[in-house]
mmCIF file with all atom_site columns, C-alpha atoms in Angstrom:
data_model
loop_
_atom_site.group_PDB
_atom_site.id
_atom_site.type_symbol
_atom_site.label_atom_id
_atom_site.label_alt_id
_atom_site.label_comp_id
_atom_site.label_asym_id
_atom_site.label_entity_id
_atom_site.label_seq_id
_atom_site.pdbx_PDB_ins_code
_atom_site.Cartn_x
_atom_site.Cartn_y
_atom_site.Cartn_z
_atom_site.occupancy
_atom_site.B_iso_or_equiv
_atom_site.pdbx_formal_charge
_atom_site.auth_seq_id
_atom_site.auth_comp_id
_atom_site.auth_asym_id
_atom_site.auth_atom_id
_atom_site.pdbx_PDB_model_num
ATOM 1   C CA . UNK A 1 1   ? -76.280  134.481 -19.996 1.00 56.00 ? 940  UNK A CA 1
ATOM 2   C CA . UNK A 1 2   ? -73.988  132.644 -17.601 1.00 62.00 ? 941  UNK A CA 1
ATOM 3   C CA . UNK A 1 3   ? -75.207  134.777 -14.704 1.00 73.00 ? 942  UNK A CA 1
ATOM 4   C CA . UNK A 1 4   ? -78.806  133.831 -15.524 1.00 78.00 ? 943  UNK A CA 1
ATOM 5   C CA . UNK A 1 5   ? -77.896  130.140 -15.758 1.00 81.00 ? 944  UNK A CA 1
ATOM 6   C CA . UNK A 1 6   ? -76.103  130.307 -12.400 1.00 81.00 ? 945  UNK A CA 1
ATOM 7   C CA . UNK A 1 7   ? -79.147  131.967 -10.833 1.00 85.00 ? 946  UNK A CA 1
ATOM 8   C CA . UNK A 1 8   ? -81.413  129.298 -12.336 1.00 86.00 ? 947  UNK A CA 1
ATOM 9   C CA . UNK A 1 9   ? -79.097  126.614 -10.953 1.00 84.00 ? 948  UNK A CA 1
ATOM 10  C CA . UNK A 1 10  ? -79.329  128.127 -7.455  1.00 85.00 ? 949  UNK A CA 1
ATOM 11  C CA . UNK A 1 11  ? -83.131  128.351 -7.667  1.00 89.00 ? 950  UNK A CA 1
ATOM 12  C CA . UNK A 1 12  ? -83.445  124.741 -8.830  1.00 88.00 ? 951  UNK A CA 1
ATOM 13  C CA . UNK A 1 13  ? -81.034  123.561 -6.143  1.00 85.00 ? 952  UNK A CA 1
ATOM 14  C CA . UNK A 1 14  ? -82.992  125.412 -3.456  1.00 88.00 ? 953  UNK A CA 1
ATOM 15  C CA . UNK A 1 15  ? -86.244  123.901 -4.739  1.00 90.00 ? 954  UNK A CA 1
ATOM 16  C CA . UNK A 1 16  ? -84.693  120.431 -4.604  1.00 87.00 ? 955  UNK A CA 1
ATOM 17  C CA . UNK A 1 17  ? -83.549  120.897 -1.010  1.00 87.00 ? 956  UNK A CA 1
ATOM 18  C CA . UNK A 1 18  ? -86.989  122.202 0.003   1.00 91.00 ? 957  UNK A CA 1
ATOM 19  C CA . UNK A 1 19  ? -88.763  119.249 -1.611  1.00 92.00 ? 958  UNK A CA 1
ATOM 20  C CA . UNK A 1 20  ? -86.433  116.660 -0.061  1.00 90.00 ? 959  UNK A CA 1
ATOM 21  C CA . UNK A 1 21  ? -86.706  118.184 3.419   1.00 89.00 ? 960  UNK A CA 1
ATOM 22  C CA . UNK A 1 22  ? -90.451  117.471 3.466   1.00 93.00 ? 961  UNK A CA 1
ATOM 23  C CA . UNK A 1 23  ? -90.532  114.419 1.169   1.00 93.00 ? 962  UNK A CA 1
ATOM 24  C CA . UNK A 1 24  ? -90.441  111.726 3.859   1.00 93.00 ? 963  UNK A CA 1
ATOM 25  C CA . UNK A 1 25  ? -92.752  113.491 6.317   1.00 94.00 ? 964  UNK A CA 1
ATOM 26  C CA . UNK A 1 26  ? -96.023  112.315 4.643   1.00 94.00 ? 965  UNK A CA 1
ATOM 27  C CA . UNK A 1 27  ? -94.831  108.690 4.831   1.00 95.00 ? 966  UNK A CA 1
ATOM 28  C CA . UNK A 1 28  ? -93.882  109.093 8.495   1.00 95.00 ? 967  UNK A CA 1
ATOM 29  C CA . UNK A 1 29  ? -97.261  110.633 9.281   1.00 95.00 ? 968  UNK A CA 1
ATOM 30  C CA . UNK A 1 30  ? -99.088  107.889 7.377   1.00 94.00 ? 969  UNK A CA 1
ATOM 31  C CA . UNK A 1 31  ? -97.142  105.164 9.185   1.00 93.00 ? 970  UNK A CA 1
ATOM 32  C CA . UNK A 1 32  ? -97.888  106.729 12.568  1.00 93.00 ? 971  UNK A CA 1
ATOM 33  C CA . UNK A 1 33  ? -101.557 107.325 11.794  1.00 93.00 ? 972  UNK A CA 1
ATOM 34  C CA . UNK A 1 34  ? -102.218 103.825 10.414  1.00 91.00 ? 973  UNK A CA 1
ATOM 35  C CA . UNK A 1 35  ? -99.730  102.158 12.780  1.00 91.00 ? 974  UNK A CA 1
ATOM 36  C CA . UNK A 1 36  ? -99.014  99.824  9.895   1.00 88.00 ? 975  UNK A CA 1
ATOM 37  C CA . UNK A 1 37  ? -96.158  99.838  7.386   1.00 89.00 ? 976  UNK A CA 1
ATOM 38  C CA . UNK A 1 38  ? -96.090  96.345  5.920   1.00 88.00 ? 977  UNK A CA 1
ATOM 39  C CA . UNK A 1 39  ? -96.470  97.563  2.334   1.00 91.00 ? 978  UNK A CA 1
ATOM 40  C CA . UNK A 1 40  ? -93.106  99.320  2.623   1.00 92.00 ? 979  UNK A CA 1
ATOM 41  C CA . UNK A 1 41  ? -90.216  97.091  1.573   1.00 90.00 ? 980  UNK A CA 1
ATOM 42  C CA . UNK A 1 42  ? -87.610  96.699  4.318   1.00 88.00 ? 981  UNK A CA 1
ATOM 43  C CA . UNK A 1 43  ? -85.024  96.222  1.553   1.00 87.00 ? 982  UNK A CA 1
ATOM 44  C CA . UNK A 1 44  ? -86.002  99.612  0.080   1.00 91.00 ? 983  UNK A CA 1
ATOM 45  C CA . UNK A 1 45  ? -85.671  101.346 3.457   1.00 91.00 ? 984  UNK A CA 1
ATOM 46  C CA . UNK A 1 46  ? -82.361  99.635  4.270   1.00 88.00 ? 985  UNK A CA 1
ATOM 47  C CA . UNK A 1 47  ? -80.843  100.553 0.905   1.00 88.00 ? 986  UNK A CA 1
ATOM 48  C CA . UNK A 1 48  ? -82.079  104.120 1.185   1.00 90.00 ? 987  UNK A CA 1
ATOM 49  C CA . UNK A 1 49  ? -80.359  104.385 4.583   1.00 88.00 ? 988  UNK A CA 1
ATOM 50  C CA . UNK A 1 50  ? -77.166  102.862 3.146   1.00 86.00 ? 989  UNK A CA 1
ATOM 51  C CA . UNK A 1 51  ? -77.214  105.368 0.288   1.00 87.00 ? 990  UNK A CA 1
ATOM 52  C CA . UNK A 1 52  ? -77.716  108.329 2.608   1.00 88.00 ? 991  UNK A CA 1
ATOM 53  C CA . UNK A 1 53  ? -74.992  107.096 4.974   1.00 85.00 ? 992  UNK A CA 1
ATOM 54  C CA . UNK A 1 54  ? -72.561  106.754 2.053   1.00 83.00 ? 993  UNK A CA 1
ATOM 55  C CA . UNK A 1 55  ? -73.503  110.236 0.915   1.00 81.00 ? 994  UNK A CA 1
ATOM 56  C CA . UNK A 1 56  ? -72.974  111.668 4.424   1.00 83.00 ? 995  UNK A CA 1
ATOM 57  C CA . UNK A 1 57  ? -69.607  109.922 4.779   1.00 81.00 ? 996  UNK A CA 1
ATOM 58  C CA . UNK A 1 58  ? -68.557  111.346 1.416   1.00 75.00 ? 997  UNK A CA 1
ATOM 59  C CA . UNK A 1 59  ? -69.557  114.848 2.542   1.00 74.00 ? 998  UNK A CA 1
ATOM 60  C CA . UNK A 1 60  ? -67.465  114.526 5.698   1.00 76.00 ? 999  UNK A CA 1
ATOM 61  C CA . UNK A 1 61  ? -64.411  113.159 3.862   1.00 72.00 ? 1000 UNK A CA 1
ATOM 62  C CA . UNK A 1 62  ? -64.303  115.735 1.082   1.00 66.00 ? 1001 UNK A CA 1
ATOM 63  C CA . UNK A 1 63  ? -65.096  118.657 3.412   1.00 62.00 ? 1002 UNK A CA 1
ATOM 64  C CA . UNK A 1 64  ? -68.369  119.470 1.686   1.00 63.00 ? 1003 UNK A CA 1
ATOM 65  C CA . UNK A 1 65  ? -70.410  122.582 2.387   1.00 62.00 ? 1004 UNK A CA 1
ATOM 66  C CA . UNK A 1 66  ? -72.031  122.758 5.831   1.00 66.00 ? 1005 UNK A CA 1
ATOM 67  C CA . UNK A 1 67  ? -75.480  122.747 4.214   1.00 68.00 ? 1006 UNK A CA 1
ATOM 68  C CA . UNK A 1 68  ? -74.759  119.439 2.450   1.00 72.00 ? 1007 UNK A CA 1
ATOM 69  C CA . UNK A 1 69  ? -73.495  117.859 5.676   1.00 77.00 ? 1008 UNK A CA 1
ATOM 70  C CA . UNK A 1 70  ? -76.464  119.062 7.747   1.00 80.00 ? 1009 UNK A CA 1
ATOM 71  C CA . UNK A 1 71  ? -78.869  117.767 5.091   1.00 82.00 ? 1010 UNK A CA 1
ATOM 72  C CA . UNK A 1 72  ? -76.962  114.465 5.046   1.00 83.00 ? 1011 UNK A CA 1
ATOM 73  C CA . UNK A 1 73  ? -77.463  114.081 8.797   1.00 88.00 ? 1012 UNK A CA 1
ATOM 74  C CA . UNK A 1 74  ? -81.151  115.001 8.461   1.00 90.00 ? 1013 UNK A CA 1
ATOM 75  C CA . UNK A 1 75  ? -81.713  112.384 5.738   1.00 90.00 ? 1014 UNK A CA 1
ATOM 76  C CA . UNK A 1 76  ? -80.017  109.636 7.779   1.00 91.00 ? 1015 UNK A CA 1
ATOM 77  C CA . UNK A 1 77  ? -82.153  110.496 10.810  1.00 92.00 ? 1016 UNK A CA 1
ATOM 78  C CA . UNK A 1 78  ? -85.303  110.467 8.650   1.00 93.00 ? 1017 UNK A CA 1
ATOM 79  C CA . UNK A 1 79  ? -84.370  107.037 7.278   1.00 92.00 ? 1018 UNK A CA 1
ATOM 80  C CA . UNK A 1 80  ? -83.834  105.721 10.800  1.00 91.00 ? 1019 UNK A CA 1
ATOM 81  C CA . UNK A 1 81  ? -87.284  106.966 11.813  1.00 93.00 ? 1020 UNK A CA 1
ATOM 82  C CA . UNK A 1 82  ? -88.896  105.189 8.841   1.00 93.00 ? 1021 UNK A CA 1
ATOM 83  C CA . UNK A 1 83  ? -86.992  101.991 9.655   1.00 89.00 ? 1022 UNK A CA 1
ATOM 84  C CA . UNK A 1 84  ? -88.006  102.298 13.310  1.00 91.00 ? 1023 UNK A CA 1
ATOM 85  C CA . UNK A 1 85  ? -91.646  102.666 12.315  1.00 92.00 ? 1024 UNK A CA 1
ATOM 86  C CA . UNK A 1 86  ? -91.417  99.604  10.065  1.00 91.00 ? 1025 UNK A CA 1
ATOM 87  C CA . UNK A 1 87  ? -89.982  97.468  12.855  1.00 88.00 ? 1026 UNK A CA 1
ATOM 88  C CA . UNK A 1 88  ? -92.488  98.817  15.390  1.00 90.00 ? 1027 UNK A CA 1
ATOM 89  C CA . UNK A 1 89  ? -95.587  98.348  13.248  1.00 88.00 ? 1028 UNK A CA 1
ATOM 90  C CA . UNK A 1 90  ? -94.681  95.531  10.834  1.00 78.00 ? 1029 UNK A CA 1
ATOM 91  C CA . UNK A 1 91  ? -91.558  93.873  12.198  1.00 61.00 ? 1030 UNK A CA 1
ATOM 92  C CA . UNK A 1 92  ? -93.380  90.661  13.045  1.00 57.00 ? 1031 UNK A CA 1
ATOM 93  C CA . UNK A 1 93  ? -95.033  90.394  9.655   1.00 52.00 ? 1032 UNK A CA 1
ATOM 94  C CA . UNK A 1 94  ? -93.413  88.053  7.184   1.00 47.00 ? 1033 UNK A CA 1
ATOM 95  C CA . UNK A 1 95  ? -94.332  90.093  4.097   1.00 47.00 ? 1034 UNK A CA 1
ATOM 96  C CA . UNK A 1 96  ? -93.768  88.748  0.586   1.00 47.00 ? 1035 UNK A CA 1
ATOM 97  C CA . UNK A 1 97  ? -90.830  86.379  0.315   1.00 48.00 ? 1036 UNK A CA 1
ATOM 98  C CA . UNK A 1 98  ? -88.197  87.398  -2.229  1.00 49.00 ? 1037 UNK A CA 1
ATOM 99  C CA . UNK A 1 99  ? -86.175  84.207  -1.567  1.00 52.00 ? 1038 UNK A CA 1
ATOM 100 C CA . UNK A 1 100 ? -83.531  83.750  -4.291  1.00 53.00 ? 1039 UNK A CA 1
ATOM 101 C CA . UNK A 1 101 ? -84.360  87.098  -5.891  1.00 53.00 ? 1040 UNK A CA 1
ATOM 102 C CA . UNK A 1 102 ? -83.542  88.857  -2.611  1.00 57.00 ? 1041 UNK A CA 1
ATOM 103 C CA . UNK A 1 103 ? -80.294  86.914  -2.156  1.00 57.00 ? 1042 UNK A CA 1
ATOM 104 C CA . UNK A 1 104 ? -79.094  87.659  -5.691  1.00 57.00 ? 1043 UNK A CA 1
ATOM 105 C CA . UNK A 1 105 ? -80.051  91.309  -5.308  1.00 57.00 ? 1044 UNK A CA 1
ATOM 106 C CA . UNK A 1 106 ? -78.033  91.806  -2.132  1.00 58.00 ? 1045 UNK A CA 1
ATOM 107 C CA . UNK A 1 107 ? -75.186  89.765  -3.626  1.00 61.00 ? 1046 UNK A CA 1
ATOM 108 C CA . UNK A 1 108 ? -75.056  92.165  -6.583  1.00 62.00 ? 1047 UNK A CA 1
ATOM 109 C CA . UNK A 1 109 ? -75.004  95.166  -4.235  1.00 60.00 ? 1048 UNK A CA 1
ATOM 110 C CA . UNK A 1 110 ? -72.140  93.577  -2.290  1.00 63.00 ? 1049 UNK A CA 1
ATOM 111 C CA . UNK A 1 111 ? -70.137  92.835  -5.438  1.00 62.00 ? 1050 UNK A CA 1
ATOM 112 C CA . UNK A 1 112 ? -70.476  96.442  -6.630  1.00 60.00 ? 1051 UNK A CA 1
ATOM 113 C CA . UNK A 1 113 ? -69.301  97.712  -3.227  1.00 60.00 ? 1052 UNK A CA 1
ATOM 114 C CA . UNK A 1 114 ? -66.302  95.352  -3.179  1.00 63.00 ? 1053 UNK A CA 1
ATOM 115 C CA . UNK A 1 115 ? -65.288  96.260  -6.736  1.00 63.00 ? 1054 UNK A CA 1
ATOM 116 C CA . UNK A 1 116 ? -65.496  99.936  -5.855  1.00 59.00 ? 1055 UNK A CA 1
ATOM 117 C CA . UNK A 1 117 ? -63.397  99.404  -2.736  1.00 59.00 ? 1056 UNK A CA 1
ATOM 118 C CA . UNK A 1 118 ? -60.731  97.551  -4.763  1.00 62.00 ? 1057 UNK A CA 1
ATOM 119 C CA . UNK A 1 119 ? -60.596  100.434 -7.257  1.00 60.00 ? 1058 UNK A CA 1
ATOM 120 C CA . UNK A 1 120 ? -60.298  102.843 -4.340  1.00 57.00 ? 1059 UNK A CA 1
ATOM 121 C CA . UNK A 1 121 ? -57.378  100.866 -2.847  1.00 59.00 ? 1060 UNK A CA 1
ATOM 122 C CA . UNK A 1 122 ? -55.595  100.713 -6.199  1.00 60.00 ? 1061 UNK A CA 1
ATOM 123 C CA . UNK A 1 123 ? -55.925  104.472 -6.571  1.00 58.00 ? 1062 UNK A CA 1
ATOM 124 C CA . UNK A 1 124 ? -53.999  105.075 -3.336  1.00 60.00 ? 1063 UNK A CA 1
ATOM 125 C CA . UNK A 1 125 ? -56.789  105.585 -0.780  1.00 62.00 ? 1064 UNK A CA 1
ATOM 126 C CA . UNK A 1 126 ? -56.635  109.375 -1.002  1.00 69.00 ? 1065 UNK A CA 1
ATOM 127 C CA . UNK A 1 127 ? -59.526  111.325 0.484   1.00 68.00 ? 1066 UNK A CA 1
ATOM 128 C CA . UNK A 1 128 ? -60.522  112.358 -3.024  1.00 68.00 ? 1067 UNK A CA 1
ATOM 129 C CA . UNK A 1 129 ? -60.580  108.734 -4.169  1.00 71.00 ? 1068 UNK A CA 1
ATOM 130 C CA . UNK A 1 130 ? -62.592  107.656 -1.144  1.00 74.00 ? 1069 UNK A CA 1
ATOM 131 C CA . UNK A 1 131 ? -65.019  110.521 -1.721  1.00 73.00 ? 1070 UNK A CA 1
ATOM 132 C CA . UNK A 1 132 ? -65.440  109.508 -5.368  1.00 75.00 ? 1071 UNK A CA 1
ATOM 133 C CA . UNK A 1 133 ? -65.906  105.871 -4.329  1.00 76.00 ? 1072 UNK A CA 1
ATOM 134 C CA . UNK A 1 134 ? -68.605  106.732 -1.793  1.00 79.00 ? 1073 UNK A CA 1
ATOM 135 C CA . UNK A 1 135 ? -70.295  108.999 -4.332  1.00 79.00 ? 1074 UNK A CA 1
ATOM 136 C CA . UNK A 1 136 ? -70.536  106.197 -6.896  1.00 81.00 ? 1075 UNK A CA 1
ATOM 137 C CA . UNK A 1 137 ? -71.622  103.660 -4.267  1.00 82.00 ? 1076 UNK A CA 1
ATOM 138 C CA . UNK A 1 138 ? -74.304  106.066 -3.064  1.00 84.00 ? 1077 UNK A CA 1
ATOM 139 C CA . UNK A 1 139 ? -75.502  106.604 -6.648  1.00 84.00 ? 1078 UNK A CA 1
ATOM 140 C CA . UNK A 1 140 ? -75.748  102.874 -7.364  1.00 85.00 ? 1079 UNK A CA 1
ATOM 141 C CA . UNK A 1 141 ? -77.497  102.211 -4.048  1.00 86.00 ? 1080 UNK A CA 1
ATOM 142 C CA . UNK A 1 142 ? -80.085  104.929 -4.725  1.00 88.00 ? 1081 UNK A CA 1
ATOM 143 C CA . UNK A 1 143 ? -80.608  103.409 -8.170  1.00 87.00 ? 1082 UNK A CA 1
ATOM 144 C CA . UNK A 1 144 ? -81.034  99.898  -6.763  1.00 87.00 ? 1083 UNK A CA 1
ATOM 145 C CA . UNK A 1 145 ? -83.131  100.865 -3.742  1.00 89.00 ? 1084 UNK A CA 1
ATOM 146 C CA . UNK A 1 146 ? -86.409  101.194 -5.654  1.00 92.00 ? 1085 UNK A CA 1
ATOM 147 C CA . UNK A 1 147 ? -86.216  97.687  -7.155  1.00 90.00 ? 1086 UNK A CA 1
ATOM 148 C CA . UNK A 1 148 ? -87.315  95.805  -3.981  1.00 89.00 ? 1087 UNK A CA 1
ATOM 149 C CA . UNK A 1 149 ? -90.241  98.207  -3.466  1.00 93.00 ? 1088 UNK A CA 1
ATOM 150 C CA . UNK A 1 150 ? -91.389  97.902  -7.078  1.00 95.00 ? 1089 UNK A CA 1
ATOM 151 C CA . UNK A 1 151 ? -91.095  94.112  -6.873  1.00 91.00 ? 1090 UNK A CA 1
ATOM 152 C CA . UNK A 1 152 ? -92.999  93.859  -3.570  1.00 91.00 ? 1091 UNK A CA 1
ATOM 153 C CA . UNK A 1 153 ? -95.764  96.173  -4.782  1.00 94.00 ? 1092 UNK A CA 1
ATOM 154 C CA . UNK A 1 154 ? -96.072  94.219  -8.038  1.00 93.00 ? 1093 UNK A CA 1
ATOM 155 C CA . UNK A 1 155 ? -96.356  90.910  -6.138  1.00 92.00 ? 1094 UNK A CA 1
ATOM 156 C CA . UNK A 1 156 ? -98.769  92.002  -3.389  1.00 91.00 ? 1095 UNK A CA 1
ATOM 157 C CA . UNK A 1 157 ? -100.728 94.705  -5.252  1.00 92.00 ? 1096 UNK A CA 1
ATOM 158 C CA . UNK A 1 158 ? -101.028 96.381  -1.825  1.00 91.00 ? 1097 UNK A CA 1
ATOM 159 C CA . UNK A 1 159 ? -100.313 100.110 -1.628  1.00 93.00 ? 1098 UNK A CA 1
ATOM 160 C CA . UNK A 1 160 ? -102.394 101.226 1.351   1.00 91.00 ? 1099 UNK A CA 1
ATOM 161 C CA . UNK A 1 161 ? -99.316  101.967 3.462   1.00 92.00 ? 1100 UNK A CA 1
ATOM 162 C CA . UNK A 1 162 ? -97.462  103.855 0.723   1.00 94.00 ? 1101 UNK A CA 1
ATOM 163 C CA . UNK A 1 163 ? -97.562  107.634 0.506   1.00 94.00 ? 1102 UNK A CA 1
ATOM 164 C CA . UNK A 1 164 ? -97.820  108.781 -3.095  1.00 94.00 ? 1103 UNK A CA 1
ATOM 165 C CA . UNK A 1 165 ? -96.522  112.179 -1.937  1.00 95.00 ? 1104 UNK A CA 1
ATOM 166 C CA . UNK A 1 166 ? -93.185  110.578 -0.975  1.00 94.00 ? 1105 UNK A CA 1
ATOM 167 C CA . UNK A 1 167 ? -92.525  109.226 -4.456  1.00 94.00 ? 1106 UNK A CA 1
ATOM 168 C CA . UNK A 1 168 ? -93.988  112.260 -6.230  1.00 94.00 ? 1107 UNK A CA 1
ATOM 169 C CA . UNK A 1 169 ? -91.626  114.435 -4.186  1.00 94.00 ? 1108 UNK A CA 1
ATOM 170 C CA . UNK A 1 170 ? -88.775  112.079 -5.109  1.00 93.00 ? 1109 UNK A CA 1
ATOM 171 C CA . UNK A 1 171 ? -89.524  112.666 -8.803  1.00 93.00 ? 1110 UNK A CA 1
ATOM 172 C CA . UNK A 1 172 ? -89.675  116.446 -8.322  1.00 93.00 ? 1111 UNK A CA 1
ATOM 173 C CA . UNK A 1 173 ? -86.686  116.581 -5.966  1.00 90.00 ? 1112 UNK A CA 1
ATOM 174 C CA . UNK A 1 174 ? -84.440  114.483 -8.196  1.00 90.00 ? 1113 UNK A CA 1
ATOM 175 C CA . UNK A 1 175 ? -85.524  116.354 -11.342 1.00 92.00 ? 1114 UNK A CA 1
ATOM 176 C CA . UNK A 1 176 ? -84.730  119.774 -9.895  1.00 91.00 ? 1115 UNK A CA 1
ATOM 177 C CA . UNK A 1 177 ? -81.476  118.483 -8.368  1.00 88.00 ? 1116 UNK A CA 1
ATOM 178 C CA . UNK A 1 178 ? -80.235  117.095 -11.677 1.00 88.00 ? 1117 UNK A CA 1
ATOM 179 C CA . UNK A 1 179 ? -81.351  120.254 -13.478 1.00 90.00 ? 1118 UNK A CA 1
ATOM 180 C CA . UNK A 1 180 ? -79.450  122.415 -10.967 1.00 87.00 ? 1119 UNK A CA 1
ATOM 181 C CA . UNK A 1 181 ? -76.244  120.482 -11.739 1.00 85.00 ? 1120 UNK A CA 1
ATOM 182 C CA . UNK A 1 182 ? -76.696  120.700 -15.506 1.00 88.00 ? 1121 UNK A CA 1
ATOM 183 C CA . UNK A 1 183 ? -77.561  124.414 -15.479 1.00 87.00 ? 1122 UNK A CA 1
ATOM 184 C CA . UNK A 1 184 ? -74.584  125.192 -13.234 1.00 83.00 ? 1123 UNK A CA 1
ATOM 185 C CA . UNK A 1 185 ? -72.092  124.134 -15.903 1.00 80.00 ? 1124 UNK A CA 1
ATOM 186 C CA . UNK A 1 186 ? -71.650  121.777 -18.826 1.00 82.00 ? 1125 UNK A CA 1
ATOM 187 C CA . UNK A 1 187 ? -67.886  121.721 -18.379 1.00 83.00 ? 1126 UNK A CA 1
ATOM 188 C CA . UNK A 1 188 ? -66.591  118.160 -18.827 1.00 84.00 ? 1127 UNK A CA 1
ATOM 189 C CA . UNK A 1 189 ? -64.593  118.209 -15.573 1.00 81.00 ? 1128 UNK A CA 1
ATOM 190 C CA . UNK A 1 190 ? -67.610  119.484 -13.631 1.00 81.00 ? 1129 UNK A CA 1
ATOM 191 C CA . UNK A 1 191 ? -69.861  116.822 -15.137 1.00 84.00 ? 1130 UNK A CA 1
ATOM 192 C CA . UNK A 1 192 ? -67.284  114.116 -14.354 1.00 81.00 ? 1131 UNK A CA 1
ATOM 193 C CA . UNK A 1 193 ? -67.242  115.101 -10.684 1.00 77.00 ? 1132 UNK A CA 1
ATOM 194 C CA . UNK A 1 194 ? -71.034  115.292 -10.580 1.00 81.00 ? 1133 UNK A CA 1
ATOM 195 C CA . UNK A 1 195 ? -71.603  112.015 -12.481 1.00 84.00 ? 1134 UNK A CA 1
ATOM 196 C CA . UNK A 1 196 ? -72.322  109.915 -9.342  1.00 81.00 ? 1135 UNK A CA 1
ATOM 197 C CA . UNK A 1 197 ? -74.926  112.447 -8.171  1.00 80.00 ? 1136 UNK A CA 1
ATOM 198 C CA . UNK A 1 198 ? -76.512  112.576 -11.614 1.00 85.00 ? 1137 UNK A CA 1
ATOM 199 C CA . UNK A 1 199 ? -76.693  108.775 -11.574 1.00 85.00 ? 1138 UNK A CA 1
ATOM 200 C CA . UNK A 1 200 ? -78.418  108.783 -8.195  1.00 84.00 ? 1139 UNK A CA 1
ATOM 201 C CA . UNK A 1 201 ? -80.901  111.485 -9.182  1.00 86.00 ? 1140 UNK A CA 1
ATOM 202 C CA . UNK A 1 202 ? -81.686  110.998 -12.882 1.00 88.00 ? 1141 UNK A CA 1
ATOM 203 C CA . UNK A 1 203 ? -81.307  107.227 -12.684 1.00 87.00 ? 1142 UNK A CA 1
ATOM 204 C CA . UNK A 1 204 ? -84.102  106.874 -10.135 1.00 90.00 ? 1143 UNK A CA 1
ATOM 205 C CA . UNK A 1 205 ? -86.639  109.048 -11.972 1.00 91.00 ? 1144 UNK A CA 1
ATOM 206 C CA . UNK A 1 206 ? -88.112  106.176 -13.995 1.00 90.00 ? 1145 UNK A CA 1
ATOM 207 C CA . UNK A 1 207 ? -88.294  103.921 -10.933 1.00 94.00 ? 1146 UNK A CA 1
ATOM 208 C CA . UNK A 1 208 ? -90.048  106.576 -8.826  1.00 94.00 ? 1147 UNK A CA 1
ATOM 209 C CA . UNK A 1 209 ? -92.474  107.221 -11.697 1.00 93.00 ? 1148 UNK A CA 1
ATOM 210 C CA . UNK A 1 210 ? -93.237  103.478 -11.789 1.00 94.00 ? 1149 UNK A CA 1
ATOM 211 C CA . UNK A 1 211 ? -93.982  103.532 -8.048  1.00 95.00 ? 1150 UNK A CA 1
ATOM 212 C CA . UNK A 1 212 ? -96.312  106.506 -8.464  1.00 95.00 ? 1151 UNK A CA 1
ATOM 213 C CA . UNK A 1 213 ? -98.070  104.602 -11.265 1.00 94.00 ? 1152 UNK A CA 1
ATOM 214 C CA . UNK A 1 214 ? -98.370  101.472 -9.095  1.00 95.00 ? 1153 UNK A CA 1
ATOM 215 C CA . UNK A 1 215 ? -99.947  103.423 -6.234  1.00 94.00 ? 1154 UNK A CA 1
ATOM 216 C CA . UNK A 1 216 ? -102.447 105.028 -8.602  1.00 94.00 ? 1155 UNK A CA 1
ATOM 217 C CA . UNK A 1 217 ? -103.143 101.814 -10.545 1.00 93.00 ? 1156 UNK A CA 1
ATOM 218 C CA . UNK A 1 218 ? -103.619 99.500  -7.578  1.00 92.00 ? 1157 UNK A CA 1
ATOM 219 C CA . UNK A 1 219 ? -105.484 102.083 -5.538  1.00 83.00 ? 1158 UNK A CA 1
ATOM 220 C CA . UNK A 1 220 ? -107.037 101.068 -2.247  1.00 57.00 ? 1159 UNK A CA 1
ATOM 221 C CA . UNK A 1 221 ? -109.271 98.043  -1.702  1.00 52.00 ? 1160 UNK A CA 1
ATOM 222 C CA . UNK A 1 222 ? -111.589 100.101 0.492   1.00 48.00 ? 1161 UNK A CA 1
ATOM 223 C CA . UNK A 1 223 ? -112.193 102.529 -2.349  1.00 42.00 ? 1162 UNK A CA 1
ATOM 224 C CA . UNK A 1 224 ? -112.875 99.679  -4.769  1.00 47.00 ? 1163 UNK A CA 1
ATOM 225 C CA . UNK A 1 225 ? -115.229 98.026  -2.315  1.00 46.00 ? 1164 UNK A CA 1
ATOM 226 C CA . UNK A 1 226 ? -117.270 101.164 -1.552  1.00 40.00 ? 1165 UNK A CA 1
ATOM 227 C CA . UNK A 1 227 ? -120.018 100.464 -4.157  1.00 41.00 ? 1166 UNK A CA 1
ATOM 228 C CA . UNK A 1 228 ? -120.722 97.139  -2.455  1.00 42.00 ? 1167 UNK A CA 1
ATOM 229 C CA . UNK A 1 229 ? -121.168 98.919  0.872   1.00 40.00 ? 1168 UNK A CA 1
ATOM 230 C CA . UNK A 1 230 ? -123.658 101.262 -0.751  1.00 44.00 ? 1169 UNK A CA 1
ATOM 231 C CA . UNK A 1 231 ? -125.645 98.311  -2.122  1.00 45.00 ? 1170 UNK A CA 1
ATOM 232 C CA . UNK A 1 232 ? -126.265 97.086  1.423   1.00 49.00 ? 1171 UNK A CA 1
ATOM 233 C CA . UNK A 1 233 ? -128.181 100.184 2.424   1.00 45.00 ? 1172 UNK A CA 1
#
């Protein structure tokens, strides 16, 4: 039984890695093809980069497996490409103003980071403590990263620049990743160590599902306007 569960865990983990490797490619291709990325929230992209950088730093500090480290580098590079595309194609656009909402949001992120750092200092600044700290910070950042994108999409109702494949892959990738952890072992010590990663994966599922719903619900103006074009012929 345990051998079968371990095999299932490996399969699910491999599926998760495969999905995440290609997840951001459709958004990159869409940005490059349209040469427009204003519907992407810069706050979402920045937080995603921060989460991946925290994750990579944690991998390096706790001497994680080479595969995890290589994937961490790949994800950071992918985030930088998406951010570069946003600045190149939409950097001069003002986009929706989040004003006080944006300030409070970033303030909350900063407070969480500071509190985590204080806890890390009090624990003696061991590599294990720093790794745990970065894991939790990464999990909270991943959880918070979707909020700006959901807010912006709700305000503007514009989804033309968003790739539904990106967020659908996020749902699938996070689901299989969480399942691979849970099928590996239900030992309390194992689950305690994996708690930050479960937070970052399972916690974002609802948010990614909301984004998929928004893209489907708001659709594209060109598609909605097509009957009018037909009436002119």
